[in-house]
Amino acid sequence: MVFSRFTLTTALLIACAVGGLRAQLFFVDQPERDTNVLLYQLSARVEKLEKDAVEAAKAPVSFAAALVTTTEWTHLGPFNTDTTLIFKRVITNLGNGYDANTGIFTAPVRGLYFILLNANVGSSGSMNAAVIKNGENMFAVYDTKGTVSGVSNGMPLVLEAGDKLWVTLWANKSVFDQSRLTTFSGFLIKSM
Ligand SMILES: *[C@@H]1O[C@H](CO)[C@@H](O)[C@H](O)[C@H]1NC(C)=O
Protein backbone atom coordinates (compact mmCIF):
# COMPACT_ATOMS: atom_id res chain seq x y z
CA MET A 1 0.00 0.00 0.00
CA VAL A 2 2.77 2.34 1.03
CA PHE A 3 4.80 1.25 -1.93
CA SER A 4 1.98 1.75 -4.40
CA ARG A 5 1.10 5.17 -2.94
CA PHE A 6 4.77 6.11 -3.28
CA THR A 7 4.78 4.92 -6.90
CA LEU A 8 1.65 6.88 -7.65
CA THR A 9 3.03 10.04 -6.07
CA THR A 10 6.31 9.65 -7.93
CA ALA A 11 4.54 9.05 -11.21
CA LEU A 12 2.38 12.11 -10.65
CA LEU A 13 5.39 14.23 -9.78
CA ILE A 14 7.27 13.04 -12.87
CA ALA A 15 4.21 13.63 -15.03
CA CYS A 16 3.86 17.16 -13.64
CA ALA A 17 7.54 17.88 -14.08
CA VAL A 18 7.58 16.63 -17.69
CA GLY A 19 4.35 18.44 -18.45
CA GLY A 20 5.67 21.64 -16.96
CA LEU A 21 8.90 21.35 -18.83
CA ARG A 22 7.02 20.72 -22.06
CA ALA A 23 4.82 23.72 -21.40
CA GLN A 24 7.87 25.83 -20.65
CA LEU A 25 9.65 24.66 -23.79
CA PHE A 26 6.56 25.32 -25.86
CA PHE A 27 6.28 28.93 -24.70
CA VAL A 28 9.95 29.80 -24.41
CA ASP A 29 11.45 27.93 -27.32
CA GLN A 30 9.91 30.04 -30.10
CA PRO A 31 10.85 33.53 -28.82
CA GLU A 32 14.29 32.22 -27.91
CA ARG A 33 14.84 31.07 -31.45
CA ASP A 34 13.64 34.47 -32.78
CA THR A 35 16.00 36.30 -30.43
CA ASN A 36 18.89 34.15 -31.58
CA VAL A 37 18.09 34.88 -35.23
CA LEU A 38 17.81 38.60 -34.46
CA LEU A 39 21.11 38.59 -32.56
CA TYR A 40 22.78 36.77 -35.42
CA GLN A 41 21.43 39.26 -37.95
CA LEU A 42 22.39 42.25 -35.80
CA SER A 43 25.91 41.04 -35.18
CA ALA A 44 26.34 40.39 -38.92
CA ARG A 45 25.21 43.95 -39.66
CA VAL A 46 27.46 45.48 -36.99
CA GLU A 47 30.38 43.45 -38.33
CA LYS A 48 29.73 44.75 -41.87
CA LEU A 49 29.37 48.38 -40.70
CA GLU A 50 32.61 48.13 -38.74
CA LYS A 51 34.39 46.66 -41.76
CA ASP A 52 33.02 49.41 -44.07
CA ALA A 53 34.08 52.12 -41.59
CA VAL A 54 37.57 50.68 -41.32
CA GLU A 55 37.86 50.45 -45.13
CA ALA A 56 36.58 54.02 -45.60
CA ALA A 57 39.02 55.30 -42.98
CA LYS A 58 41.92 53.48 -44.63
CA ALA A 59 41.16 54.44 -48.25
CA PRO A 60 43.12 57.52 -49.18
CA VAL A 61 41.30 60.11 -51.31
CA SER A 62 43.54 62.51 -53.16
CA PHE A 63 43.57 64.18 -56.53
CA ALA A 64 45.92 66.50 -58.39
CA ALA A 65 45.74 67.65 -61.98
CA ALA A 66 47.43 70.27 -64.13
CA LEU A 67 45.50 72.26 -66.71
CA VAL A 68 47.24 71.13 -69.91
CA THR A 69 49.21 68.03 -70.86
CA THR A 70 51.65 69.81 -73.16
CA THR A 71 54.86 71.44 -71.94
CA GLU A 72 54.31 74.15 -74.57
CA TRP A 73 53.35 77.50 -73.05
CA THR A 74 49.59 77.56 -73.44
CA HIS A 75 47.09 80.36 -72.82
CA LEU A 76 43.41 79.45 -72.39
CA GLY A 77 40.91 82.26 -72.81
CA PRO A 78 39.69 84.85 -72.73
CA PHE A 79 36.25 83.32 -73.41
CA ASN A 80 33.11 85.42 -73.53
CA THR A 81 31.31 83.20 -70.99
CA ASP A 82 32.23 81.65 -67.66
CA THR A 83 34.08 78.44 -68.47
CA THR A 84 34.76 75.29 -66.45
CA LEU A 85 38.47 74.57 -66.57
CA ILE A 86 39.16 70.94 -67.35
CA PHE A 87 42.49 69.98 -65.83
CA LYS A 88 43.76 67.38 -68.30
CA ARG A 89 47.04 66.15 -66.86
CA VAL A 90 46.01 63.90 -64.00
CA ILE A 91 48.89 63.31 -61.61
CA THR A 92 47.13 61.76 -58.62
CA ASN A 93 43.63 60.32 -58.42
CA LEU A 94 43.35 58.01 -55.41
CA GLY A 95 39.73 57.09 -54.87
CA ASN A 96 38.88 58.08 -58.46
CA GLY A 97 37.04 61.22 -57.39
CA TYR A 98 38.42 63.40 -60.18
CA ASP A 99 37.05 63.16 -63.73
CA ALA A 100 39.47 64.50 -66.36
CA ASN A 101 36.66 64.60 -68.96
CA THR A 102 34.56 67.08 -66.99
CA GLY A 103 37.05 68.71 -64.62
CA ILE A 104 34.79 67.77 -61.71
CA PHE A 105 35.92 66.24 -58.42
CA THR A 106 33.15 64.27 -56.73
CA ALA A 107 33.77 63.56 -53.05
CA PRO A 108 33.58 59.77 -52.60
CA VAL A 109 33.00 60.02 -48.83
CA ARG A 110 31.83 62.64 -46.35
CA GLY A 111 34.77 64.32 -44.70
CA LEU A 112 37.13 67.20 -44.21
CA TYR A 113 39.16 67.89 -47.35
CA PHE A 114 41.93 70.30 -48.16
CA ILE A 115 41.43 71.88 -51.60
CA LEU A 116 44.02 73.91 -53.43
CA LEU A 117 43.92 75.97 -56.63
CA ASN A 118 47.08 77.36 -58.10
CA ALA A 119 46.84 79.40 -61.30
CA ASN A 120 49.04 81.48 -63.56
CA VAL A 121 48.12 84.44 -65.69
CA GLY A 122 50.71 84.37 -68.39
CA SER A 123 51.86 87.35 -70.41
CA SER A 124 48.51 88.94 -71.22
CA GLY A 125 45.13 89.80 -69.73
CA SER A 126 44.03 89.03 -66.21
CA MET A 127 43.08 85.81 -64.50
CA ASN A 128 40.17 85.26 -62.14
CA ALA A 129 39.08 81.72 -61.36
CA ALA A 130 37.07 80.19 -58.53
CA VAL A 131 36.62 76.82 -56.88
CA ILE A 132 32.91 76.06 -57.07
CA LYS A 133 31.08 73.58 -54.84
CA ASN A 134 27.76 72.42 -56.27
CA GLY A 135 27.37 75.85 -57.91
CA GLU A 136 28.53 77.90 -54.92
CA ASN A 137 31.67 80.04 -55.16
CA MET A 138 33.90 78.82 -52.29
CA PHE A 139 37.16 80.68 -52.93
CA ALA A 140 39.00 82.32 -55.77
CA VAL A 141 42.30 83.49 -57.19
CA TYR A 142 42.94 86.73 -59.01
CA ASP A 143 46.02 88.09 -60.70
CA THR A 144 47.03 90.35 -63.57
CA LYS A 145 49.45 89.80 -66.41
CA GLY A 146 53.10 89.04 -65.85
CA THR A 147 55.39 86.48 -67.37
CA VAL A 148 55.83 84.47 -64.19
CA SER A 149 52.76 85.63 -62.35
CA GLY A 150 51.06 82.96 -60.29
CA VAL A 151 48.72 82.86 -57.35
CA SER A 152 47.26 80.20 -55.10
CA ASN A 153 44.46 79.82 -52.63
CA GLY A 154 43.45 76.80 -50.60
CA MET A 155 41.34 75.88 -47.62
CA PRO A 156 39.79 72.97 -45.76
CA LEU A 157 36.22 72.22 -46.84
CA VAL A 158 33.67 69.83 -45.38
CA LEU A 159 32.24 67.82 -48.25
CA GLU A 160 29.32 65.43 -48.23
CA ALA A 161 29.68 62.24 -50.27
CA GLY A 162 28.65 63.23 -53.81
CA ASP A 163 29.46 66.94 -53.45
CA LYS A 164 31.00 68.30 -56.64
CA LEU A 165 33.92 70.70 -56.98
CA TRP A 166 35.19 72.35 -60.13
CA VAL A 167 37.07 75.46 -61.23
CA THR A 168 35.39 78.22 -63.19
CA LEU A 169 37.37 80.76 -65.19
CA TRP A 170 35.20 83.87 -65.30
CA ALA A 171 34.29 85.49 -68.61
CA ASN A 172 37.00 87.56 -70.31
CA LYS A 173 39.74 86.14 -68.09
CA SER A 174 42.60 83.97 -69.21
CA VAL A 175 44.87 81.41 -67.65
CA PHE A 176 48.23 79.99 -68.54
CA ASP A 177 49.87 76.60 -68.13
CA GLN A 178 52.65 74.34 -69.40
CA SER A 179 51.51 71.13 -67.57
CA ARG A 180 52.83 72.09 -64.12
CA LEU A 181 52.02 75.68 -63.18
CA THR A 182 48.23 75.78 -63.04
CA THR A 183 46.92 72.97 -60.86
CA PHE A 184 43.79 71.88 -59.02
CA SER A 185 44.29 69.45 -56.17
CA GLY A 186 42.90 68.22 -52.91
CA PHE A 187 42.91 65.41 -50.42
CA LEU A 188 40.79 63.93 -47.69
CA ILE A 189 42.13 64.91 -44.29
CA LYS A 190 39.60 62.82 -42.37
CA SER A 191 36.37 61.07 -43.23
CA MET A 192 33.51 61.90 -40.89
C1 LIG B 1 33.38 90.63 -71.52
O1 LIG B 1 33.86 91.50 -72.51
C2 LIG B 1 32.85 91.95 -73.37
C3 LIG B 1 33.53 92.76 -74.47
O2 LIG B 1 34.40 93.72 -73.95
C4 LIG B 1 31.83 92.75 -72.59
O3 LIG B 1 30.80 93.19 -73.44
C5 LIG B 1 31.26 91.87 -71.48
O4 LIG B 1 30.38 92.62 -70.68
C6 LIG B 1 32.35 91.30 -70.64
N1 LIG B 1 31.78 90.35 -69.68
C7 LIG B 1 32.12 90.34 -68.42
C8 LIG B 1 31.41 89.33 -67.55
O5 LIG B 1 32.97 91.07 -67.94
mmCIF file of C-alpha atoms and ligand atoms in Angstrom:
data_model
loop_
_atom_site.group_PDB
_atom_site.id
_atom_site.type_symbol
_atom_site.label_atom_id
_atom_site.label_comp_id
_atom_site.label_asym_id
_atom_site.label_seq_id
_atom_site.Cartn_x
_atom_site.Cartn_y
_atom_site.Cartn_z
ATOM 1 C CA MET A 1 0.000 0.000 0.000
ATOM 2 C CA VAL A 2 2.766 2.339 1.026
ATOM 3 C CA PHE A 3 4.804 1.245 -1.928
ATOM 4 C CA SER A 4 1.979 1.754 -4.399
ATOM 5 C CA ARG A 5 1.103 5.173 -2.938
ATOM 6 C CA PHE A 6 4.775 6.106 -3.284
ATOM 7 C CA THR A 7 4.782 4.919 -6.897
ATOM 8 C CA LEU A 8 1.649 6.875 -7.651
ATOM 9 C CA THR A 9 3.032 10.044 -6.071
ATOM 10 C CA THR A 10 6.312 9.648 -7.929
ATOM 11 C CA ALA A 11 4.535 9.051 -11.207
ATOM 12 C CA LEU A 12 2.381 12.112 -10.647
ATOM 13 C CA LEU A 13 5.389 14.231 -9.785
ATOM 14 C CA ILE A 14 7.270 13.036 -12.867
ATOM 15 C CA ALA A 15 4.212 13.635 -15.029
ATOM 16 C CA CYS A 16 3.859 17.157 -13.641
ATOM 17 C CA ALA A 17 7.540 17.882 -14.076
ATOM 18 C CA VAL A 18 7.584 16.635 -17.693
ATOM 19 C CA GLY A 19 4.349 18.436 -18.453
ATOM 20 C CA GLY A 20 5.665 21.643 -16.959
ATOM 21 C CA LEU A 21 8.896 21.349 -18.829
ATOM 22 C CA ARG A 22 7.015 20.715 -22.058
ATOM 23 C CA ALA A 23 4.822 23.721 -21.400
ATOM 24 C CA GLN A 24 7.867 25.826 -20.655
ATOM 25 C CA LEU A 25 9.647 24.659 -23.787
ATOM 26 C CA PHE A 26 6.561 25.320 -25.855
ATOM 27 C CA PHE A 27 6.282 28.934 -24.703
ATOM 28 C CA VAL A 28 9.946 29.796 -24.412
ATOM 29 C CA ASP A 29 11.449 27.934 -27.322
ATOM 30 C CA GLN A 30 9.907 30.038 -30.103
ATOM 31 C CA PRO A 31 10.851 33.525 -28.818
ATOM 32 C CA GLU A 32 14.291 32.220 -27.912
ATOM 33 C CA ARG A 33 14.842 31.073 -31.451
ATOM 34 C CA ASP A 34 13.642 34.469 -32.779
ATOM 35 C CA THR A 35 15.997 36.296 -30.428
ATOM 36 C CA ASN A 36 18.887 34.148 -31.579
ATOM 37 C CA VAL A 37 18.093 34.883 -35.232
ATOM 38 C CA LEU A 38 17.808 38.604 -34.460
ATOM 39 C CA LEU A 39 21.106 38.587 -32.559
ATOM 40 C CA TYR A 40 22.781 36.768 -35.417
ATOM 41 C CA GLN A 41 21.433 39.265 -37.950
ATOM 42 C CA LEU A 42 22.392 42.249 -35.801
ATOM 43 C CA SER A 43 25.911 41.037 -35.183
ATOM 44 C CA ALA A 44 26.344 40.389 -38.918
ATOM 45 C CA ARG A 45 25.213 43.950 -39.662
ATOM 46 C CA VAL A 46 27.458 45.476 -36.990
ATOM 47 C CA GLU A 47 30.378 43.454 -38.329
ATOM 48 C CA LYS A 48 29.733 44.749 -41.868
ATOM 49 C CA LEU A 49 29.371 48.380 -40.700
ATOM 50 C CA GLU A 50 32.608 48.128 -38.743
ATOM 51 C CA LYS A 51 34.388 46.665 -41.761
ATOM 52 C CA ASP A 52 33.016 49.409 -44.067
ATOM 53 C CA ALA A 53 34.076 52.115 -41.594
ATOM 54 C CA VAL A 54 37.575 50.683 -41.319
ATOM 55 C CA GLU A 55 37.862 50.448 -45.127
ATOM 56 C CA ALA A 56 36.575 54.017 -45.595
ATOM 57 C CA ALA A 57 39.019 55.298 -42.982
ATOM 58 C CA LYS A 58 41.919 53.480 -44.628
ATOM 59 C CA ALA A 59 41.155 54.439 -48.250
ATOM 60 C CA PRO A 60 43.116 57.521 -49.180
ATOM 61 C CA VAL A 61 41.301 60.107 -51.310
ATOM 62 C CA SER A 62 43.535 62.507 -53.159
ATOM 63 C CA PHE A 63 43.571 64.183 -56.531
ATOM 64 C CA ALA A 64 45.916 66.502 -58.389
ATOM 65 C CA ALA A 65 45.739 67.654 -61.982
ATOM 66 C CA ALA A 66 47.433 70.269 -64.134
ATOM 67 C CA LEU A 67 45.505 72.260 -66.710
ATOM 68 C CA VAL A 68 47.235 71.133 -69.914
ATOM 69 C CA THR A 69 49.209 68.030 -70.860
ATOM 70 C CA THR A 70 51.653 69.806 -73.164
ATOM 71 C CA THR A 71 54.857 71.440 -71.938
ATOM 72 C CA GLU A 72 54.314 74.151 -74.574
ATOM 73 C CA TRP A 73 53.354 77.504 -73.046
ATOM 74 C CA THR A 74 49.586 77.560 -73.442
ATOM 75 C CA HIS A 75 47.088 80.364 -72.817
ATOM 76 C CA LEU A 76 43.413 79.455 -72.386
ATOM 77 C CA GLY A 77 40.914 82.258 -72.805
ATOM 78 C CA PRO A 78 39.694 84.852 -72.728
ATOM 79 C CA PHE A 79 36.254 83.318 -73.413
ATOM 80 C CA ASN A 80 33.105 85.416 -73.535
ATOM 81 C CA THR A 81 31.314 83.201 -70.990
ATOM 82 C CA ASP A 82 32.235 81.646 -67.658
ATOM 83 C CA THR A 83 34.083 78.436 -68.467
ATOM 84 C CA THR A 84 34.756 75.288 -66.451
ATOM 85 C CA LEU A 85 38.470 74.566 -66.568
ATOM 86 C CA ILE A 86 39.164 70.941 -67.352
ATOM 87 C CA PHE A 87 42.485 69.976 -65.834
ATOM 88 C CA LYS A 88 43.756 67.377 -68.304
ATOM 89 C CA ARG A 89 47.035 66.152 -66.860
ATOM 90 C CA VAL A 90 46.011 63.901 -63.999
ATOM 91 C CA ILE A 91 48.886 63.312 -61.610
ATOM 92 C CA THR A 92 47.131 61.759 -58.624
ATOM 93 C CA ASN A 93 43.629 60.320 -58.419
ATOM 94 C CA LEU A 94 43.352 58.010 -55.410
ATOM 95 C CA GLY A 95 39.734 57.090 -54.866
ATOM 96 C CA ASN A 96 38.880 58.078 -58.464
ATOM 97 C CA GLY A 97 37.037 61.225 -57.393
ATOM 98 C CA TYR A 98 38.424 63.402 -60.179
ATOM 99 C CA ASP A 99 37.052 63.163 -63.726
ATOM 100 C CA ALA A 100 39.466 64.495 -66.362
ATOM 101 C CA ASN A 101 36.665 64.595 -68.959
ATOM 102 C CA THR A 102 34.555 67.075 -66.995
ATOM 103 C CA GLY A 103 37.048 68.711 -64.622
ATOM 104 C CA ILE A 104 34.789 67.773 -61.711
ATOM 105 C CA PHE A 105 35.922 66.236 -58.422
ATOM 106 C CA THR A 106 33.152 64.266 -56.727
ATOM 107 C CA ALA A 107 33.766 63.556 -53.046
ATOM 108 C CA PRO A 108 33.577 59.765 -52.596
ATOM 109 C CA VAL A 109 32.997 60.024 -48.832
ATOM 110 C CA ARG A 110 31.827 62.644 -46.352
ATOM 111 C CA GLY A 111 34.766 64.317 -44.698
ATOM 112 C CA LEU A 112 37.134 67.198 -44.214
ATOM 113 C CA TYR A 113 39.155 67.888 -47.352
ATOM 114 C CA PHE A 114 41.931 70.304 -48.158
ATOM 115 C CA ILE A 115 41.435 71.875 -51.596
ATOM 116 C CA LEU A 116 44.018 73.913 -53.430
ATOM 117 C CA LEU A 117 43.924 75.972 -56.629
ATOM 118 C CA ASN A 118 47.081 77.365 -58.099
ATOM 119 C CA ALA A 119 46.844 79.402 -61.304
ATOM 120 C CA ASN A 120 49.038 81.482 -63.556
ATOM 121 C CA VAL A 121 48.115 84.442 -65.692
ATOM 122 C CA GLY A 122 50.715 84.365 -68.390
ATOM 123 C CA SER A 123 51.862 87.347 -70.412
ATOM 124 C CA SER A 124 48.515 88.943 -71.217
ATOM 125 C CA GLY A 125 45.126 89.801 -69.727
ATOM 126 C CA SER A 126 44.026 89.032 -66.211
ATOM 127 C CA MET A 127 43.076 85.812 -64.499
ATOM 128 C CA ASN A 128 40.170 85.263 -62.140
ATOM 129 C CA ALA A 129 39.079 81.721 -61.356
ATOM 130 C CA ALA A 130 37.070 80.186 -58.533
ATOM 131 C CA VAL A 131 36.616 76.824 -56.876
ATOM 132 C CA ILE A 132 32.906 76.059 -57.072
ATOM 133 C CA LYS A 133 31.078 73.578 -54.835
ATOM 134 C CA ASN A 134 27.759 72.419 -56.270
ATOM 135 C CA GLY A 135 27.367 75.847 -57.908
ATOM 136 C CA GLU A 136 28.531 77.903 -54.917
ATOM 137 C CA ASN A 137 31.674 80.039 -55.156
ATOM 138 C CA MET A 138 33.902 78.821 -52.293
ATOM 139 C CA PHE A 139 37.162 80.684 -52.927
ATOM 140 C CA ALA A 140 39.005 82.322 -55.772
ATOM 141 C CA VAL A 141 42.300 83.492 -57.191
ATOM 142 C CA TYR A 142 42.941 86.731 -59.013
ATOM 143 C CA ASP A 143 46.022 88.093 -60.704
ATOM 144 C CA THR A 144 47.027 90.353 -63.567
ATOM 145 C CA LYS A 145 49.445 89.799 -66.409
ATOM 146 C CA GLY A 146 53.102 89.043 -65.846
ATOM 147 C CA THR A 147 55.388 86.479 -67.366
ATOM 148 C CA VAL A 148 55.834 84.473 -64.195
ATOM 149 C CA SER A 149 52.756 85.627 -62.351
ATOM 150 C CA GLY A 150 51.063 82.962 -60.287
ATOM 151 C CA VAL A 151 48.721 82.856 -57.349
ATOM 152 C CA SER A 152 47.262 80.201 -55.104
ATOM 153 C CA ASN A 153 44.461 79.822 -52.628
ATOM 154 C CA GLY A 154 43.449 76.801 -50.596
ATOM 155 C CA MET A 155 41.342 75.878 -47.619
ATOM 156 C CA PRO A 156 39.790 72.975 -45.756
ATOM 157 C CA LEU A 157 36.218 72.224 -46.838
ATOM 158 C CA VAL A 158 33.669 69.831 -45.376
ATOM 159 C CA LEU A 159 32.238 67.820 -48.249
ATOM 160 C CA GLU A 160 29.320 65.427 -48.234
ATOM 161 C CA ALA A 161 29.675 62.240 -50.273
ATOM 162 C CA GLY A 162 28.646 63.227 -53.806
ATOM 163 C CA ASP A 163 29.461 66.938 -53.449
ATOM 164 C CA LYS A 164 31.003 68.299 -56.638
ATOM 165 C CA LEU A 165 33.918 70.704 -56.979
ATOM 166 C CA TRP A 166 35.191 72.351 -60.126
ATOM 167 C CA VAL A 167 37.071 75.457 -61.230
ATOM 168 C CA THR A 168 35.393 78.218 -63.194
ATOM 169 C CA LEU A 169 37.366 80.761 -65.194
ATOM 170 C CA TRP A 170 35.204 83.870 -65.302
ATOM 171 C CA ALA A 171 34.290 85.489 -68.614
ATOM 172 C CA ASN A 172 37.001 87.558 -70.308
ATOM 173 C CA LYS A 173 39.737 86.135 -68.085
ATOM 174 C CA SER A 174 42.596 83.971 -69.207
ATOM 175 C CA VAL A 175 44.865 81.410 -67.654
ATOM 176 C CA PHE A 176 48.229 79.987 -68.543
ATOM 177 C CA ASP A 177 49.869 76.602 -68.133
ATOM 178 C CA GLN A 178 52.653 74.337 -69.398
ATOM 179 C CA SER A 179 51.515 71.134 -67.575
ATOM 180 C CA ARG A 180 52.826 72.087 -64.125
ATOM 181 C CA LEU A 181 52.016 75.675 -63.178
ATOM 182 C CA THR A 182 48.227 75.777 -63.043
ATOM 183 C CA THR A 183 46.924 72.969 -60.858
ATOM 184 C CA PHE A 184 43.792 71.881 -59.020
ATOM 185 C CA SER A 185 44.292 69.450 -56.165
ATOM 186 C CA GLY A 186 42.896 68.220 -52.907
ATOM 187 C CA PHE A 187 42.908 65.414 -50.416
ATOM 188 C CA LEU A 188 40.786 63.926 -47.694
ATOM 189 C CA ILE A 189 42.126 64.909 -44.292
ATOM 190 C CA LYS A 190 39.599 62.817 -42.367
ATOM 191 C CA SER A 191 36.371 61.066 -43.227
ATOM 192 C CA MET A 192 33.509 61.900 -40.892
HETATM 193 C C1 LIG B 1 33.383 90.630 -71.518
HETATM 194 O O1 LIG B 1 33.863 91.502 -72.514
HETATM 195 C C2 LIG B 1 32.854 91.947 -73.368
HETATM 196 C C3 LIG B 1 33.527 92.764 -74.473
HETATM 197 O O2 LIG B 1 34.398 93.724 -73.947
HETATM 198 C C4 LIG B 1 31.827 92.748 -72.589
HETATM 199 O O3 LIG B 1 30.800 93.188 -73.443
HETATM 200 C C5 LIG B 1 31.255 91.869 -71.483
HETATM 201 O O4 LIG B 1 30.383 92.617 -70.681
HETATM 202 C C6 LIG B 1 32.347 91.299 -70.642
HETATM 203 N N1 LIG B 1 31.784 90.346 -69.683
HETATM 204 C C7 LIG B 1 32.122 90.337 -68.417
HETATM 205 C C8 LIG B 1 31.414 89.334 -67.547
HETATM 206 O O5 LIG B 1 32.972 91.073 -67.941
#
